[in-house]
Short mmCIF file of C-alpha atoms and ligand atoms in Angstrom, two decimals:
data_model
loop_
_atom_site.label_atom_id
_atom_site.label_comp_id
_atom_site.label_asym_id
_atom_site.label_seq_id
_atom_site.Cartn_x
_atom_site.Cartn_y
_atom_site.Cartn_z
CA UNK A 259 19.91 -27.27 6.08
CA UNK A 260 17.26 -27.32 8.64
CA UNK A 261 14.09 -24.16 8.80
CA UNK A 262 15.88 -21.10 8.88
CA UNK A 263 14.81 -18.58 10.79
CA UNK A 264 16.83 -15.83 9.32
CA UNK A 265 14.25 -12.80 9.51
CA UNK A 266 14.18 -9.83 7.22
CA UNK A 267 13.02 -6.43 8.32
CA UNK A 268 12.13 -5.67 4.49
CA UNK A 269 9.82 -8.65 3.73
CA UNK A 270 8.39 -8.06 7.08
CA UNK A 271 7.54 -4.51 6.52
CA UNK A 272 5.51 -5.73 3.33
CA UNK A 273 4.36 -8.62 5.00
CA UNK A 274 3.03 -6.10 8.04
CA UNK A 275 1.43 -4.11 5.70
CA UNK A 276 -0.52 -6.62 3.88
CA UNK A 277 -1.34 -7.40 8.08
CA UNK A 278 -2.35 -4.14 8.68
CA UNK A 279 -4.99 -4.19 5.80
CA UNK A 280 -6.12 -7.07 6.89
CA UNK A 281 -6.50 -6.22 10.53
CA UNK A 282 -8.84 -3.38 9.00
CA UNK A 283 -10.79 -5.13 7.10
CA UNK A 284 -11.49 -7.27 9.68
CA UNK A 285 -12.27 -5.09 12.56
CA UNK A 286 -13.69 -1.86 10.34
CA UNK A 287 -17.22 -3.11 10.45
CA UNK A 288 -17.14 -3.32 14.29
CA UNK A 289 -15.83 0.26 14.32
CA UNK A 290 -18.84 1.22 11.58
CA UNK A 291 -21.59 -0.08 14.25
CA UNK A 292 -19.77 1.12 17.42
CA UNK A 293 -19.92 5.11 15.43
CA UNK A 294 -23.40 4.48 14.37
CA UNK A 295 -24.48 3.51 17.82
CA UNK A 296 -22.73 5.95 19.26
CA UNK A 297 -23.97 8.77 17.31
CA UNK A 298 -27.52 8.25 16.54
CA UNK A 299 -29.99 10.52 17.41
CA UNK A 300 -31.72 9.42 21.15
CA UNK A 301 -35.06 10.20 20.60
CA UNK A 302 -37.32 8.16 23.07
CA UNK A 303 -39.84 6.71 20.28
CA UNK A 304 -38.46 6.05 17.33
CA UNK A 305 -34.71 4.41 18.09
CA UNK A 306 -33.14 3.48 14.64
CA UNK A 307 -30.69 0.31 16.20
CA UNK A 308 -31.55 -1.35 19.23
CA UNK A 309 -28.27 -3.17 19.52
CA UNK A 310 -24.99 -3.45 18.26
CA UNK A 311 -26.86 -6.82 16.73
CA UNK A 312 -29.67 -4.92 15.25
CA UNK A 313 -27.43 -2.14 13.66
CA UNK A 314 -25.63 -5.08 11.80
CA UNK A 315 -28.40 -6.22 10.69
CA UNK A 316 -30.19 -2.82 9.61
CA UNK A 317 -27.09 -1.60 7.56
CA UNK A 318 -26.52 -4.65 5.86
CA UNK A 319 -29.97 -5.00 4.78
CA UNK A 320 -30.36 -1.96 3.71
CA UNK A 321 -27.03 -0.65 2.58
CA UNK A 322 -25.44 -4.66 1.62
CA UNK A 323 -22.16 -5.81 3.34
CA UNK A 324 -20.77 -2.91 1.61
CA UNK A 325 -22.45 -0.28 4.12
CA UNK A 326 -20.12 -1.85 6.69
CA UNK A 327 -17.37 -0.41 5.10
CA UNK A 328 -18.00 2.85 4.84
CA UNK A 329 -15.73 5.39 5.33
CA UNK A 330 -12.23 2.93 5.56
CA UNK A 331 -10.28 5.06 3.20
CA UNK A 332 -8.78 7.06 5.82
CA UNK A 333 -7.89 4.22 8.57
CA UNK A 334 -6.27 2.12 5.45
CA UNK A 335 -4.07 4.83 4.79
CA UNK A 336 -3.21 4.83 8.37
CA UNK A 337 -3.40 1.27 9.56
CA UNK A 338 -1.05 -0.53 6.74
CA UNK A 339 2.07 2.38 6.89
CA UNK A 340 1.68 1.56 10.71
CA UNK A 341 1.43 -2.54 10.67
CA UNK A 342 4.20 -2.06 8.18
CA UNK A 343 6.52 0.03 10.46
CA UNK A 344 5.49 -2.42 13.64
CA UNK A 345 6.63 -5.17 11.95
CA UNK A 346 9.21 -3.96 10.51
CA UNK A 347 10.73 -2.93 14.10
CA UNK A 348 9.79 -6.35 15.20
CA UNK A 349 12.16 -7.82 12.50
CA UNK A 350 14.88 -5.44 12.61
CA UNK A 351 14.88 -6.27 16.92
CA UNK A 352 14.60 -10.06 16.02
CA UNK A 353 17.68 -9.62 13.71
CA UNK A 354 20.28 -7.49 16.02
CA UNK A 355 19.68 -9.54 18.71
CA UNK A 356 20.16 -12.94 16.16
CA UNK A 357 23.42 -14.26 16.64
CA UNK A 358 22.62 -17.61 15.25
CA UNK A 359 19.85 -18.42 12.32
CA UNK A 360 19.49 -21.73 13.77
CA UNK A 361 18.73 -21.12 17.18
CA UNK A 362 15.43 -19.70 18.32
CA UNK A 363 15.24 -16.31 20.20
CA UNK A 364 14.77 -16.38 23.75
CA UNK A 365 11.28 -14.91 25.64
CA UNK A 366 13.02 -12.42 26.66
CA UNK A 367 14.63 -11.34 23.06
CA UNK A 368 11.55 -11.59 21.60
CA UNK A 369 9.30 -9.47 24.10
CA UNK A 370 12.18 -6.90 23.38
CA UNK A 371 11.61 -7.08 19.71
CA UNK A 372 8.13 -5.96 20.09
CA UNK A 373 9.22 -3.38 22.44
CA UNK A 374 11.36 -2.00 19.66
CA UNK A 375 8.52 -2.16 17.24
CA UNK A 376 6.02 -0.07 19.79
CA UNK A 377 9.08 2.60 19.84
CA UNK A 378 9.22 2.90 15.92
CA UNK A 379 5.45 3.48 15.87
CA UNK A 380 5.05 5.85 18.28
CA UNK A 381 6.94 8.26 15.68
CA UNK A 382 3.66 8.64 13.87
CA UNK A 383 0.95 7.36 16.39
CA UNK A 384 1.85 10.16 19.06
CA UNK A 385 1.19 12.84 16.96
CA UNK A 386 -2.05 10.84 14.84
CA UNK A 387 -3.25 10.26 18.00
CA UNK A 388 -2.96 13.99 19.52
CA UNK A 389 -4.91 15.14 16.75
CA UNK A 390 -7.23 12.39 16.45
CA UNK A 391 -8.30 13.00 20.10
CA UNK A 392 -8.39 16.50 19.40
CA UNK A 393 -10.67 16.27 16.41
CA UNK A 394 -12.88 13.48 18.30
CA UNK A 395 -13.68 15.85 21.33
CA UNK A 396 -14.24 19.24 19.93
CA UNK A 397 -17.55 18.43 18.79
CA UNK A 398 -18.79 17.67 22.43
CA UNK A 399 -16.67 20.75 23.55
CA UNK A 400 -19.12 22.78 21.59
CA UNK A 401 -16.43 24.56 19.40
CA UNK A 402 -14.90 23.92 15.85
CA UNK A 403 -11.67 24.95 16.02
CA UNK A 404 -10.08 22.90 13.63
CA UNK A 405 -11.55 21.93 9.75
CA UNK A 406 -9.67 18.80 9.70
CA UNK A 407 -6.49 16.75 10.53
CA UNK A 408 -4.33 18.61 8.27
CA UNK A 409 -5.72 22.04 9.56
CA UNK A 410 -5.16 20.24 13.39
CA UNK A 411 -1.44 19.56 12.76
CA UNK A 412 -0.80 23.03 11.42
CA UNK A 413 -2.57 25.13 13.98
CA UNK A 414 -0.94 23.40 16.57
CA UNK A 415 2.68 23.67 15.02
CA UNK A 416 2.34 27.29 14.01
CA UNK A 417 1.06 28.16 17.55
CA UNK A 418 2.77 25.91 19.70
CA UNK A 419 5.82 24.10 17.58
CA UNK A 420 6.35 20.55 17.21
CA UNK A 421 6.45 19.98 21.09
CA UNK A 422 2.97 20.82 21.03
CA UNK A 423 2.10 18.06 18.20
CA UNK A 424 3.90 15.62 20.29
CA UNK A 425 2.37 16.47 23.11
CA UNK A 426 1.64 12.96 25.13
CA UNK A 427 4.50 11.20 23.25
CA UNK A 428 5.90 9.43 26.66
CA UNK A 429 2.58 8.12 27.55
CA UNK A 430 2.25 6.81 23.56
CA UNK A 431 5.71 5.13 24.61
CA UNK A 432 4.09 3.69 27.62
CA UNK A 433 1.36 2.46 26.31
CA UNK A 434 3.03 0.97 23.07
CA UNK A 435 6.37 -0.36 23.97
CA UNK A 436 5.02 -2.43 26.64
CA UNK A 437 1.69 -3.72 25.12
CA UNK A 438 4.14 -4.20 21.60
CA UNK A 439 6.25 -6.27 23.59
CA UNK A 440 3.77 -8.56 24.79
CA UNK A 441 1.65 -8.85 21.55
CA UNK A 442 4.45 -10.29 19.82
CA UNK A 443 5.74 -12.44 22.57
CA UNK A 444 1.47 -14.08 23.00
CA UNK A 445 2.03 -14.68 19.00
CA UNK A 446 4.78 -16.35 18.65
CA UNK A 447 4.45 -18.29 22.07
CA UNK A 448 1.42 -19.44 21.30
CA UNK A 449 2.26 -20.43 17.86
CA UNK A 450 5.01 -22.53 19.34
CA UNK A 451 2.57 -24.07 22.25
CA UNK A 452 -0.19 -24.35 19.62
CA UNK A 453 2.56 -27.01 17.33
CA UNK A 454 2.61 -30.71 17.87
CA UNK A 455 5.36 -32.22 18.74
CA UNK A 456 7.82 -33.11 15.93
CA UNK A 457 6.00 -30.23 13.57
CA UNK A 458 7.59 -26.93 12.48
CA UNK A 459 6.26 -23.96 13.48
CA UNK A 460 6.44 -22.86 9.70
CA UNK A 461 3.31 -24.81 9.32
CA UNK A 462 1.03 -24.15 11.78
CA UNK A 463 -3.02 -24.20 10.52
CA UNK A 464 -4.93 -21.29 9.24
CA UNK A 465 -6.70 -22.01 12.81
CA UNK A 466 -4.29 -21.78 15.20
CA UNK A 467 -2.78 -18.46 13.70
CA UNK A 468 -5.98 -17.45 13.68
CA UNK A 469 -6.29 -18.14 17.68
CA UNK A 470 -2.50 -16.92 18.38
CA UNK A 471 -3.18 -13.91 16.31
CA UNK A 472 -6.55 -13.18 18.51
CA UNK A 473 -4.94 -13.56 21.75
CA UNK A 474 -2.36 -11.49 21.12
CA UNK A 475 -4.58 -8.85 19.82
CA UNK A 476 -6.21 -9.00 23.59
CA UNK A 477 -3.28 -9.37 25.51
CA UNK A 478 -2.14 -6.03 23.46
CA UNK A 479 -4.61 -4.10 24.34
CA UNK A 480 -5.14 -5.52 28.13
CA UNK A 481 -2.24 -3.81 29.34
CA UNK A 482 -2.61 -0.41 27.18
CA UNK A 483 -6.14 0.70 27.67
CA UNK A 484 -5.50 1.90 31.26
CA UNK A 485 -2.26 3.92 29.50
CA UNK A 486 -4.78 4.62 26.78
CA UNK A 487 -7.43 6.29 29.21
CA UNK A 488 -4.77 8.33 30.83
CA UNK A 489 -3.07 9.57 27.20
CA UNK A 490 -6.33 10.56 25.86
CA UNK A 491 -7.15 12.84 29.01
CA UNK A 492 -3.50 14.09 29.14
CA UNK A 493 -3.95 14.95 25.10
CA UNK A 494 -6.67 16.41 25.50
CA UNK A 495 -7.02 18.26 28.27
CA UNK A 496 -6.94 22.21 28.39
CA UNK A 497 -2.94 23.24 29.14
CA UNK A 498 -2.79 23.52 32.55
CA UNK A 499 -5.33 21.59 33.78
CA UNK A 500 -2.27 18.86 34.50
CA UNK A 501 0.65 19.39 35.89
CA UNK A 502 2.41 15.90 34.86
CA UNK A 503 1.57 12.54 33.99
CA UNK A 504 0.71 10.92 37.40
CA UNK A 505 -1.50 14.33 38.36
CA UNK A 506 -3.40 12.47 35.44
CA UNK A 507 -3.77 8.93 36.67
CA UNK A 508 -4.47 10.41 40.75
CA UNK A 509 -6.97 13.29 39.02
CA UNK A 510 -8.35 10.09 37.03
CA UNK A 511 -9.27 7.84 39.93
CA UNK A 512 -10.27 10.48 42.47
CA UNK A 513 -12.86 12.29 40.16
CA UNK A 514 -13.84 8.36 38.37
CA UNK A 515 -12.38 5.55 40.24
CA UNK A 516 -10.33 2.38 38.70
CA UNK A 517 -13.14 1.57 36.45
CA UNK A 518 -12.48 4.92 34.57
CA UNK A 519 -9.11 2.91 33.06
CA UNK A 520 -11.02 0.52 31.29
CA UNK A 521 -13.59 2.60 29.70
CA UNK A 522 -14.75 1.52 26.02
CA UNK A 523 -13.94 -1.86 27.53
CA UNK A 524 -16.14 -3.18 24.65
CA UNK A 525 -16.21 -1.91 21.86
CA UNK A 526 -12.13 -2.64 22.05
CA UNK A 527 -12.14 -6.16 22.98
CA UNK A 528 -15.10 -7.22 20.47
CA UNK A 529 -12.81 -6.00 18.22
CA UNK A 530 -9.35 -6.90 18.74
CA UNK A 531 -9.61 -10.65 18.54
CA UNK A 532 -10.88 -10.52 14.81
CA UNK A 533 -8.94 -7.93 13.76
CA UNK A 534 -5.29 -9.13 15.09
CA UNK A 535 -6.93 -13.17 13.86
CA UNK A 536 -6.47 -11.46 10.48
CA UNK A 537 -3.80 -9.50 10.45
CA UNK A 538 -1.59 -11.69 11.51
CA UNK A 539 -3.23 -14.60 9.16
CA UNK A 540 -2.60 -11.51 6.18
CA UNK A 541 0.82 -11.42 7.50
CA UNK A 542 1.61 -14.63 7.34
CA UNK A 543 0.40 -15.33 4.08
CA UNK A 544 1.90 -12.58 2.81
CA UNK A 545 5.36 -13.35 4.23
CA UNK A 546 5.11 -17.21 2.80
CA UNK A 547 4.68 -14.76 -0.41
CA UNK A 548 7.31 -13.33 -0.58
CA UNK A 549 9.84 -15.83 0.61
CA UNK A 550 8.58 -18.07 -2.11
CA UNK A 551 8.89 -15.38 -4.64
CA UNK A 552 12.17 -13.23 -3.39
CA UNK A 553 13.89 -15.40 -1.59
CA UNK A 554 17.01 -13.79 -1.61
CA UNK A 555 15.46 -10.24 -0.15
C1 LIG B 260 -2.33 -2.36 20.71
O1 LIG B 260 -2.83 -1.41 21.58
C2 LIG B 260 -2.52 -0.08 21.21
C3 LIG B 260 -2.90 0.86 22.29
O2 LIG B 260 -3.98 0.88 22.89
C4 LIG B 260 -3.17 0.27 19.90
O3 LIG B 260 -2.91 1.59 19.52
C5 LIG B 260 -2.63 -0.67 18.87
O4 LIG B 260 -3.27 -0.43 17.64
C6 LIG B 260 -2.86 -2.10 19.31
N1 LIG B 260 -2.19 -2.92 18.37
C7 LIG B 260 -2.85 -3.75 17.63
C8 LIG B 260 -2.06 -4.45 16.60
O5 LIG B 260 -4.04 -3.96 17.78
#
């Protein structure tokens, strides 16, 4: 029997997991250096990091390569669960639409598989992300109203019900099915164009997973930041201030222009080809893992 390509939603929600750990790992420090610039005191004569270069190289001097870390408890417990339902949805659409283990899926099957992954996530992102947004502006709103995430969730759900903690769910689905879609499709793509000729795909170099893996990461978010700029106004905004979704985008480029849909243009993309390198190189690993030691899952 040839490579089989027979995929299994269950290793590949482990598998995704061990991704999304190392997609954190990966991209956390970035994150640690974009907060710290972010948020440090401007005072005109004494500036504490110069550059996102000098902050590196302040914290890890003082603090080791461990102060780059700081504070990834909470993501991890976020990230992996999340990686782990993505890729499970990717397997799961790679499966239904599998009528024949030794035939490769199509584009189109494929980009489809990733759509169905961005649907399973927005379950929990939509709501994570309300309240994230929430919690991230209040400070610069000048008021406190909520102690934390959990104290977020409730207040909104006692005062508004649980249409109010999905509030921007259709924009999460149109900035995640889409961009989910097309971050699986640049993988696997690219893993195939990346193979030479006569070579299975199966053993592709730490490299070139590492290149697909990037690419996809910046495809992915390509397409959703402009989604992502609109869903963090919408969620945030007071109630009323919008009446729907495209009031949004037309408030958005009257009051800002196009530029305002890439904002944090960045701080995103530094990030995103590390992280997604690694996550999918975790993945990977973790999938040749398992196969070797369940094969039967
Ligand atoms: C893809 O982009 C979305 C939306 O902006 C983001 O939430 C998600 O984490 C990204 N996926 C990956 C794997 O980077």
């Amino acid at each position: 029997m040839g490579e089989s390509s027979v995929v299994s939603p269950l290793k590949n929600f482990l598998a995704g997991g061990v991704g999304g750990a190392c997609l954190l790992l990966a991209g956390h420090p970035l994150d640690t250096i974009k907060v710290r610039l972010q948020t440090q005191p401007i005072s005109a004569h004494n500036v504490l990091y110069t550059g996102t270069y000098d902050c590196f190289r302040k914290t890890v001097s003082k603090e080791g390569l461990l102060g780059l870390y700081r504070g990834l408890g909470a993501p991890l417990a976020g990230v992996a669960p999340m990686m782990a339902i993505s890729f499970f949805g990717f397997g799961l659409g790679k499966q239904l639409q599998q009528e024949d283990a030794s035939k490769p899926l199509t584009r189109t099957q494929i980009f489809l598989s990733g759509c169905l992954a961005g649907v399973f996530t927005t379950v929990i992102v939509a709501p994570g992300e309300r309240i994230k947004c929430l919690l991230q502006v209040q400070s610069t709103r000048g008021g406190s109203m909520y102690s934390g995430p959990v104290d977020c969730a409730v207040q909104l759900y006692k005062n508004q019900g649980l249409r109010s903690v999905y509030k921007g769910t259709v924009l999460t689905l149109i900035r995640d099915v889409p961009s989910s879609g097309l971050y699986f499709l640049t993988y696997e793509s690219l893993k195939v164009l990346l193979t030479p000729e006569g070579q299975s795909v199966s053993q592709l170099s730490t490299p070139k997973i590492l290149l697909a893996g990037g690419m996809a990461g910046i495809l992915n978010w390509t397409i959703a930041l402009p989604p992502d700029v609109l869903k963090s106004n919408f969620q945030t905004a007071a109630d009323g201030r919008y009446r729907n979704l495209l009031d949004v985008l037309t408030t958005l480029l009257r009051e800002e222009g196009a530029t305002a849909l890439y904002k944090g243009f960045n701080a995103v993309f530094l990030r995103a080809f590390p992280a997604n390198a690694a996550c999918f190189l975790g993945f990977e690993v973790a999938l040749k893992g398992l196969n070797a030691l369940v094969p039967d899952w």
